[in-house]
Tab-separated table of C-alpha atoms in Angstrom:
chain	number	residue	atom	x	y	z
A	1	UNK	CA	101.282	154.941	-88.169
A	2	UNK	CA	104.063	152.421	-87.453
A	3	UNK	CA	104.002	153.305	-83.743
A	4	UNK	CA	107.750	152.931	-83.251
A	5	UNK	CA	107.897	154.816	-79.969
A	6	UNK	CA	105.850	155.482	-76.875
A	7	UNK	CA	106.168	157.243	-73.548
A	8	UNK	CA	105.348	154.870	-70.705
A	9	UNK	CA	105.182	154.803	-66.918
A	10	UNK	CA	106.515	151.863	-64.921
A	11	UNK	CA	105.051	151.659	-61.442
A	12	UNK	CA	106.041	148.152	-60.312
A	13	UNK	CA	109.220	146.117	-59.951
A	14	UNK	CA	112.578	147.033	-58.460
A	15	UNK	CA	113.040	150.140	-60.600
A	16	UNK	CA	109.833	152.169	-60.904
A	17	UNK	CA	110.116	154.971	-63.464
A	18	UNK	CA	107.697	157.883	-63.615
A	19	UNK	CA	108.183	158.592	-67.316
A	20	UNK	CA	110.370	156.949	-69.952
A	21	UNK	CA	110.565	156.125	-73.623
A	22	UNK	CA	109.781	152.451	-74.042
A	23	UNK	CA	112.803	150.259	-74.852
A	24	UNK	CA	113.004	149.377	-78.526
A	25	UNK	CA	114.286	146.250	-80.243
A	26	UNK	CA	117.943	147.262	-80.450
A	27	UNK	CA	118.009	148.131	-76.749
A	28	UNK	CA	116.450	144.853	-75.697
A	29	UNK	CA	118.828	143.000	-78.019
A	30	UNK	CA	121.992	144.738	-76.869
A	31	UNK	CA	121.376	144.716	-73.126
A	32	UNK	CA	119.202	141.593	-73.174
A	33	UNK	CA	120.335	138.949	-75.636
A	34	UNK	CA	123.912	140.218	-75.977
A	35	UNK	CA	124.434	140.295	-72.210
A	36	UNK	CA	122.220	137.237	-71.522
A	37	UNK	CA	119.910	139.354	-69.358
A	38	UNK	CA	116.248	138.341	-69.151
A	39	UNK	CA	115.429	140.716	-66.268
A	40	UNK	CA	112.863	143.162	-67.687
A	41	UNK	CA	113.066	145.418	-64.631
A	42	UNK	CA	116.781	145.859	-65.258
A	43	UNK	CA	116.311	146.296	-69.015
A	44	UNK	CA	113.798	149.098	-68.527
A	45	UNK	CA	116.163	150.801	-66.103
A	46	UNK	CA	119.140	150.423	-68.464
A	47	UNK	CA	117.095	151.920	-71.293
A	48	UNK	CA	116.122	154.898	-69.156
A	49	UNK	CA	119.676	155.477	-67.929
A	50	UNK	CA	120.990	155.594	-71.494
A	51	UNK	CA	118.223	157.878	-72.736
A	52	UNK	CA	118.672	160.344	-69.906
A	53	UNK	CA	122.451	160.169	-70.147
A	54	UNK	CA	122.532	160.776	-73.893
A	55	UNK	CA	124.147	157.395	-74.495
A	56	UNK	CA	123.442	155.173	-77.496
A	57	UNK	CA	121.866	151.916	-76.360
A	58	UNK	CA	123.383	149.750	-79.117
A	59	UNK	CA	126.937	150.831	-78.389
A	60	UNK	CA	126.437	150.880	-74.629
A	61	UNK	CA	124.986	147.367	-74.545
A	62	UNK	CA	127.908	146.160	-76.640
A	63	UNK	CA	130.360	147.892	-74.307
A	64	UNK	CA	128.782	146.180	-71.301
A	65	UNK	CA	128.998	142.789	-73.060
A	66	UNK	CA	132.638	143.519	-73.920
A	67	UNK	CA	133.379	144.370	-70.290
A	68	UNK	CA	131.677	141.194	-69.055
A	69	UNK	CA	133.719	139.040	-71.428
A	70	UNK	CA	136.937	140.785	-70.385
A	71	UNK	CA	135.999	140.174	-66.742
A	72	UNK	CA	135.187	136.535	-67.464
A	73	UNK	CA	138.640	136.078	-69.021
A	74	UNK	CA	140.569	137.856	-66.267
A	75	UNK	CA	141.467	140.883	-68.376
A	76	UNK	CA	139.369	143.085	-66.094
A	77	UNK	CA	139.231	142.373	-62.369
A	78	UNK	CA	137.440	143.799	-59.356
A	79	UNK	CA	140.471	146.031	-58.879
A	80	UNK	CA	139.658	147.619	-62.250
A	81	UNK	CA	135.897	147.836	-61.705
A	82	UNK	CA	135.984	149.239	-58.170
A	83	UNK	CA	134.787	145.964	-56.660
A	84	UNK	CA	131.955	145.432	-59.137
A	85	UNK	CA	131.595	141.800	-60.242
A	86	UNK	CA	130.498	141.507	-63.856
A	87	UNK	CA	128.691	138.403	-65.071
A	88	UNK	CA	126.407	137.337	-67.905
A	89	UNK	CA	122.776	137.843	-66.988
A	90	UNK	CA	123.438	140.100	-63.993
A	91	UNK	CA	121.185	143.060	-64.752
A	92	UNK	CA	121.888	144.876	-61.508
A	93	UNK	CA	125.644	144.828	-62.162
A	94	UNK	CA	124.988	146.105	-65.685
A	95	UNK	CA	122.963	148.993	-64.245
A	96	UNK	CA	125.806	149.980	-61.951
A	97	UNK	CA	128.281	149.782	-64.820
A	98	UNK	CA	126.118	151.967	-67.059
A	99	UNK	CA	125.794	154.503	-64.230
A	100	UNK	CA	129.595	154.590	-64.133
A	101	UNK	CA	129.769	154.990	-67.926
A	102	UNK	CA	127.280	157.884	-67.945
A	103	UNK	CA	129.135	159.594	-65.096
A	104	UNK	CA	132.558	158.650	-66.530
A	105	UNK	CA	133.426	157.229	-63.146
A	106	UNK	CA	136.241	154.702	-62.652
A	107	UNK	CA	136.265	152.012	-65.346
A	108	UNK	CA	133.232	153.778	-66.816
A	109	UNK	CA	135.528	156.570	-67.983
A	110	UNK	CA	137.397	154.051	-70.138
A	111	UNK	CA	134.313	152.222	-71.393
A	112	UNK	CA	132.573	155.491	-72.296
A	113	UNK	CA	135.020	155.770	-75.203
A	114	UNK	CA	133.459	152.724	-76.885
A	115	UNK	CA	134.695	149.195	-77.414
A	116	UNK	CA	137.606	149.955	-79.763
A	117	UNK	CA	139.229	152.686	-77.696
A	118	UNK	CA	138.490	150.893	-74.445
A	119	UNK	CA	140.224	147.756	-75.719
A	120	UNK	CA	143.285	149.782	-76.648
A	121	UNK	CA	143.421	151.425	-73.217
A	122	UNK	CA	142.839	148.186	-71.313
A	123	UNK	CA	145.312	146.132	-73.360
A	124	UNK	CA	146.176	142.619	-72.143
A	125	UNK	CA	144.480	141.008	-75.126
A	126	UNK	CA	141.172	142.856	-74.771
A	127	UNK	CA	141.153	143.475	-78.534
A	128	UNK	CA	140.121	139.820	-79.032
A	129	UNK	CA	136.719	140.726	-77.630
A	130	UNK	CA	136.405	144.168	-79.252
A	131	UNK	CA	133.581	143.376	-81.681
A	132	UNK	CA	133.216	146.359	-84.013
A	133	UNK	CA	132.665	147.245	-87.657
A	134	UNK	CA	135.153	149.947	-88.528
A	135	UNK	CA	135.289	150.918	-84.864
A	136	UNK	CA	131.490	151.047	-84.520
A	137	UNK	CA	129.696	148.552	-82.306
A	138	UNK	CA	127.517	146.427	-84.622
A	139	UNK	CA	123.746	146.484	-84.183
A	140	UNK	CA	121.494	143.563	-83.351
A	141	UNK	CA	121.019	142.565	-87.015
A	142	UNK	CA	123.337	139.629	-87.693
A	143	UNK	CA	124.614	139.432	-91.291
A	144	UNK	CA	125.027	135.673	-90.879
A	145	UNK	CA	121.220	135.548	-91.161
A	146	UNK	CA	120.892	138.389	-93.691
A	147	UNK	CA	124.131	138.660	-95.698
A	148	UNK	CA	122.880	141.872	-97.299
A	149	UNK	CA	123.965	143.703	-94.158
A	150	UNK	CA	127.573	142.504	-94.503
A	151	UNK	CA	129.011	144.846	-97.184
A	152	UNK	CA	127.127	147.798	-95.682
A	153	UNK	CA	128.622	147.082	-92.255
A	154	UNK	CA	132.025	146.991	-93.919
A	155	UNK	CA	132.338	149.688	-96.595
A	156	UNK	CA	129.391	152.070	-96.306
A	157	UNK	CA	130.486	155.604	-95.285
A	158	UNK	CA	128.917	154.946	-91.860
A	159	UNK	CA	129.969	151.357	-91.087
A	160	UNK	CA	128.096	149.012	-88.783
A	161	UNK	CA	124.767	150.659	-89.549
A	162	UNK	CA	121.650	148.497	-89.861
A	163	UNK	CA	119.294	151.087	-91.344
A	164	UNK	CA	120.858	151.479	-94.783
A	165	UNK	CA	120.450	148.341	-96.902
A	166	UNK	CA	119.915	144.598	-96.593
A	167	UNK	CA	118.179	141.675	-98.251
A	168	UNK	CA	115.297	142.159	-95.816
A	169	UNK	CA	114.729	145.750	-96.934
A	170	UNK	CA	114.970	144.736	-100.586
A	171	UNK	CA	112.345	142.081	-99.990
A	172	UNK	CA	109.994	144.464	-98.187
A	173	UNK	CA	110.441	147.497	-100.424
A	174	UNK	CA	109.956	145.648	-103.762
A	175	UNK	CA	112.200	148.190	-105.495
A	176	UNK	CA	112.462	145.992	-108.589
A	177	UNK	CA	108.902	146.988	-109.449
A	178	UNK	CA	109.755	150.679	-109.619
A	179	UNK	CA	113.426	151.183	-110.536
A	180	UNK	CA	114.992	149.662	-113.634
A	181	UNK	CA	118.343	149.056	-111.903
A	182	UNK	CA	116.796	147.204	-108.968
A	183	UNK	CA	117.054	143.430	-108.741
A	184	UNK	CA	115.096	140.901	-106.701
A	185	UNK	CA	117.140	139.145	-104.020
A	186	UNK	CA	115.587	135.909	-102.678
A	187	UNK	CA	115.782	136.839	-99.005
A	188	UNK	CA	112.896	134.623	-97.980
A	189	UNK	CA	114.033	131.685	-100.095
A	190	UNK	CA	116.383	128.802	-99.360
A	191	UNK	CA	119.516	128.947	-97.250
A	192	UNK	CA	121.601	128.224	-100.343
A	193	UNK	CA	120.152	131.128	-102.296
A	194	UNK	CA	120.537	133.527	-99.405
A	195	UNK	CA	124.163	132.515	-98.890
A	196	UNK	CA	125.290	132.833	-102.493
A	197	UNK	CA	127.681	135.720	-102.123
A	198	UNK	CA	128.149	136.804	-105.732
A	199	UNK	CA	125.889	138.968	-107.851
A	200	UNK	CA	124.242	141.024	-105.103
A	201	UNK	CA	126.381	144.180	-105.244
A	202	UNK	CA	124.187	146.082	-107.683
A	203	UNK	CA	120.960	145.256	-105.861
A	204	UNK	CA	122.370	146.340	-102.500
A	205	UNK	CA	123.765	149.535	-104.049
A	206	UNK	CA	120.320	150.421	-105.409
A	207	UNK	CA	118.881	149.775	-101.950
A	208	UNK	CA	121.423	152.255	-100.545
A	209	UNK	CA	120.484	154.863	-103.164
A	210	UNK	CA	116.825	154.467	-102.252
A	211	UNK	CA	117.679	154.909	-98.563
A	212	UNK	CA	119.580	158.102	-99.366
A	213	UNK	CA	116.383	159.422	-100.985
A	214	UNK	CA	114.381	158.461	-97.907
A	215	UNK	CA	116.827	160.279	-95.648
A	216	UNK	CA	116.898	163.386	-97.831
A	217	UNK	CA	113.102	163.505	-97.829
A	218	UNK	CA	112.801	162.882	-94.109
A	219	UNK	CA	110.871	159.660	-94.676
A	220	UNK	CA	110.786	156.814	-92.131
A	221	UNK	CA	112.532	153.572	-93.126
A	222	UNK	CA	109.831	151.526	-91.400
A	223	UNK	CA	107.144	153.408	-93.268
A	224	UNK	CA	108.843	152.525	-96.550
A	225	UNK	CA	108.989	148.857	-95.561
A	226	UNK	CA	105.412	148.142	-94.512
A	227	UNK	CA	101.976	148.642	-95.971
A	228	UNK	CA	102.884	148.383	-99.656
A	229	UNK	CA	105.049	150.453	-101.986
A	230	UNK	CA	105.505	154.063	-100.928
A	231	UNK	CA	105.025	156.687	-103.702
A	232	UNK	CA	108.196	158.490	-102.682
A	233	UNK	CA	109.022	159.967	-106.088
A	234	UNK	CA	105.467	161.153	-106.669
A	235	UNK	CA	105.535	162.911	-103.310
A	236	UNK	CA	108.883	164.545	-104.100
A	237	UNK	CA	107.590	165.780	-107.461
A	238	UNK	CA	104.472	167.185	-105.780
A	239	UNK	CA	106.536	168.936	-103.107
A	240	UNK	CA	109.158	170.399	-105.436
A	241	UNK	CA	107.313	171.013	-108.694
A	242	UNK	CA	109.811	168.781	-110.487
A	243	UNK	CA	108.809	166.129	-112.971
A	244	UNK	CA	111.586	163.608	-112.452
A	245	UNK	CA	111.216	159.914	-113.207
A	246	UNK	CA	111.892	157.281	-110.584
A	247	UNK	CA	115.178	156.351	-112.212
A	248	UNK	CA	116.214	160.014	-112.215
A	249	UNK	CA	115.539	160.142	-108.491
A	250	UNK	CA	117.708	157.074	-108.029
A	251	UNK	CA	120.571	159.049	-109.585
A	252	UNK	CA	120.103	161.648	-106.844
A	253	UNK	CA	120.477	158.867	-104.280
A	254	UNK	CA	123.719	157.841	-105.984
A	255	UNK	CA	124.968	161.445	-105.800
A	256	UNK	CA	124.279	161.609	-102.065
A	257	UNK	CA	126.124	158.358	-101.450
A	258	UNK	CA	129.088	159.547	-103.531
A	259	UNK	CA	129.349	162.722	-101.437
A	260	UNK	CA	129.243	160.765	-98.186
A	261	UNK	CA	131.950	158.411	-99.384
A	262	UNK	CA	134.111	161.134	-100.923
A	263	UNK	CA	134.284	162.982	-97.602
A	264	UNK	CA	135.793	159.918	-95.940
A	265	UNK	CA	138.270	159.329	-98.751
A	266	UNK	CA	139.369	162.952	-98.603
A	267	UNK	CA	140.059	162.456	-94.900
A	268	UNK	CA	142.326	159.489	-95.622
A	269	UNK	CA	139.890	156.680	-94.818
A	270	UNK	CA	140.090	153.510	-96.925
A	271	UNK	CA	136.995	151.561	-95.893
A	272	UNK	CA	137.793	148.356	-97.788
A	273	UNK	CA	141.247	148.260	-96.266
A	274	UNK	CA	140.694	149.739	-92.805
A	275	UNK	CA	137.162	148.833	-91.718
A	276	UNK	CA	137.057	145.038	-91.601
A	277	UNK	CA	134.387	143.833	-89.151
A	278	UNK	CA	135.394	141.631	-86.253
A	279	UNK	CA	135.568	137.968	-87.378
A	280	UNK	CA	132.578	137.042	-85.193
A	281	UNK	CA	130.350	139.315	-87.266
A	282	UNK	CA	130.850	137.261	-90.415
A	283	UNK	CA	131.424	133.835	-88.847
A	284	UNK	CA	135.172	133.458	-89.275
A	285	UNK	CA	135.717	130.845	-88.004
A	286	UNK	CA	132.147	129.558	-88.355
A	287	UNK	CA	130.119	128.712	-85.277
A	288	UNK	CA	129.924	125.006	-84.489
A	289	UNK	CA	126.416	125.186	-83.036
A	290	UNK	CA	123.271	127.310	-83.123
A	291	UNK	CA	121.170	128.626	-86.035
A	292	UNK	CA	124.221	130.219	-87.715
A	293	UNK	CA	126.194	126.965	-87.550
A	294	UNK	CA	128.686	126.632	-90.389
A	295	UNK	CA	128.027	130.090	-91.897
A	296	UNK	CA	131.005	132.165	-93.005
A	297	UNK	CA	130.165	135.145	-95.198
A	298	UNK	CA	132.438	135.809	-98.176
A	299	UNK	CA	132.818	139.434	-97.163
A	300	UNK	CA	135.644	140.110	-99.593
A	301	UNK	CA	133.472	139.239	-102.599
A	302	UNK	CA	130.376	141.056	-101.350
A	303	UNK	CA	132.306	144.209	-100.459
A	304	UNK	CA	134.197	144.285	-103.752
A	305	UNK	CA	130.966	144.004	-105.728
A	306	UNK	CA	129.413	146.724	-103.562
A	307	UNK	CA	132.364	149.031	-104.313
A	308	UNK	CA	132.197	148.185	-108.006
A	309	UNK	CA	128.494	149.079	-108.126
A	310	UNK	CA	129.377	152.550	-106.847
A	311	UNK	CA	132.529	152.798	-109.014
A	312	UNK	CA	134.926	152.962	-106.050
A	313	UNK	CA	138.442	151.572	-106.190
A	314	UNK	CA	138.578	148.930	-103.411
A	315	UNK	CA	142.315	149.479	-102.925
A	316	UNK	CA	142.196	153.249	-102.402
A	317	UNK	CA	138.504	154.007	-101.971
A	318	UNK	CA	138.724	156.673	-104.673
A	319	UNK	CA	135.549	157.159	-106.726
A	320	UNK	CA	135.859	156.975	-110.492
A	321	UNK	CA	136.007	160.574	-111.815
A	322	UNK	CA	134.267	159.534	-115.030
A	323	UNK	CA	131.312	158.156	-113.063
A	324	UNK	CA	131.168	161.372	-111.033
A	325	UNK	CA	131.155	163.395	-114.260
A	326	UNK	CA	128.224	161.315	-115.459
A	327	UNK	CA	126.369	162.173	-112.257
A	328	UNK	CA	126.896	165.872	-112.896
A	329	UNK	CA	129.466	166.137	-110.095
A	330	UNK	CA	132.292	167.721	-112.104
A	331	UNK	CA	133.725	169.642	-109.132
A	332	UNK	CA	134.072	166.458	-107.114
A	333	UNK	CA	135.480	164.614	-110.109
A	334	UNK	CA	138.037	167.390	-110.606
A	335	UNK	CA	139.139	167.123	-106.989
A	336	UNK	CA	139.935	163.439	-107.301
A	337	UNK	CA	141.569	163.837	-110.711
A	338	UNK	CA	143.936	166.392	-109.175
A	339	UNK	CA	144.521	164.109	-106.207
A	340	UNK	CA	145.501	161.252	-108.505
A	341	UNK	CA	147.422	163.428	-110.985
A	342	UNK	CA	148.926	166.335	-108.996
């Protein structure tokens, strides 16, 4: 009912395509706005190349933008790109570069590894332009406009992900009307309210728990954000024969999030320590012009409160065994107790 996708045919322009999935917002943002390309013919072609090549359009658009900025600053040259001149707004050059990435040809073999690894291989100061969140290219949802994205981009088990939690989702999903732990965040209020960086950790954590329920049930995030409150818990009770309350279902969402996080911690990942987003993502230093002028997100505060809401130690990432016991996850709690007290 949300009509997110469509199969289309493009018969005109420089790049006719017999059948393709229409480009979605993230694709148009990454290859369009991020690369300063307003050539729709090129954008349709780039979308089709990525889809057919099995390449993510968010990451690929960010990689192309990274390569253009490296070229602009002399870090990459025509000798590196096989004679290809990269420039902002040049859709045809972007198409050729994406063809090289999909085929892992020339510089495309380096860029196919993503921004972080490519910057390390290229060297020569390329890391200055390697905009990532924990090594993941950030999506086209800027936390300087919706700070609720910021702690999720930083310390969620899958960093740099825009489909987990935010002030926008909280505003659309009206969770405070259904779950006792949920809190209203004034997303559509004043700039000052939106950019108060304390006191949001619990609300964002509840939003994450709700998203974990959506994922486990196979429910669409867009569907849960439009057309009024979705009776998710009633549907789950009907499908399973359970008789759980909404707050009991929220506990299940907490359990899922704890498992996701615990896997990373077991593998030696410390999100709060190791996954800081690139300074541009949070406005550090702040921009001196544009709609995000003067905005610097207090990411340290927001991320600490996010970790506290889930009972994670920001220094080590370890979940609190007592909280895990309370969730009925005694095996997981025992693992971390042994890890702390061998």
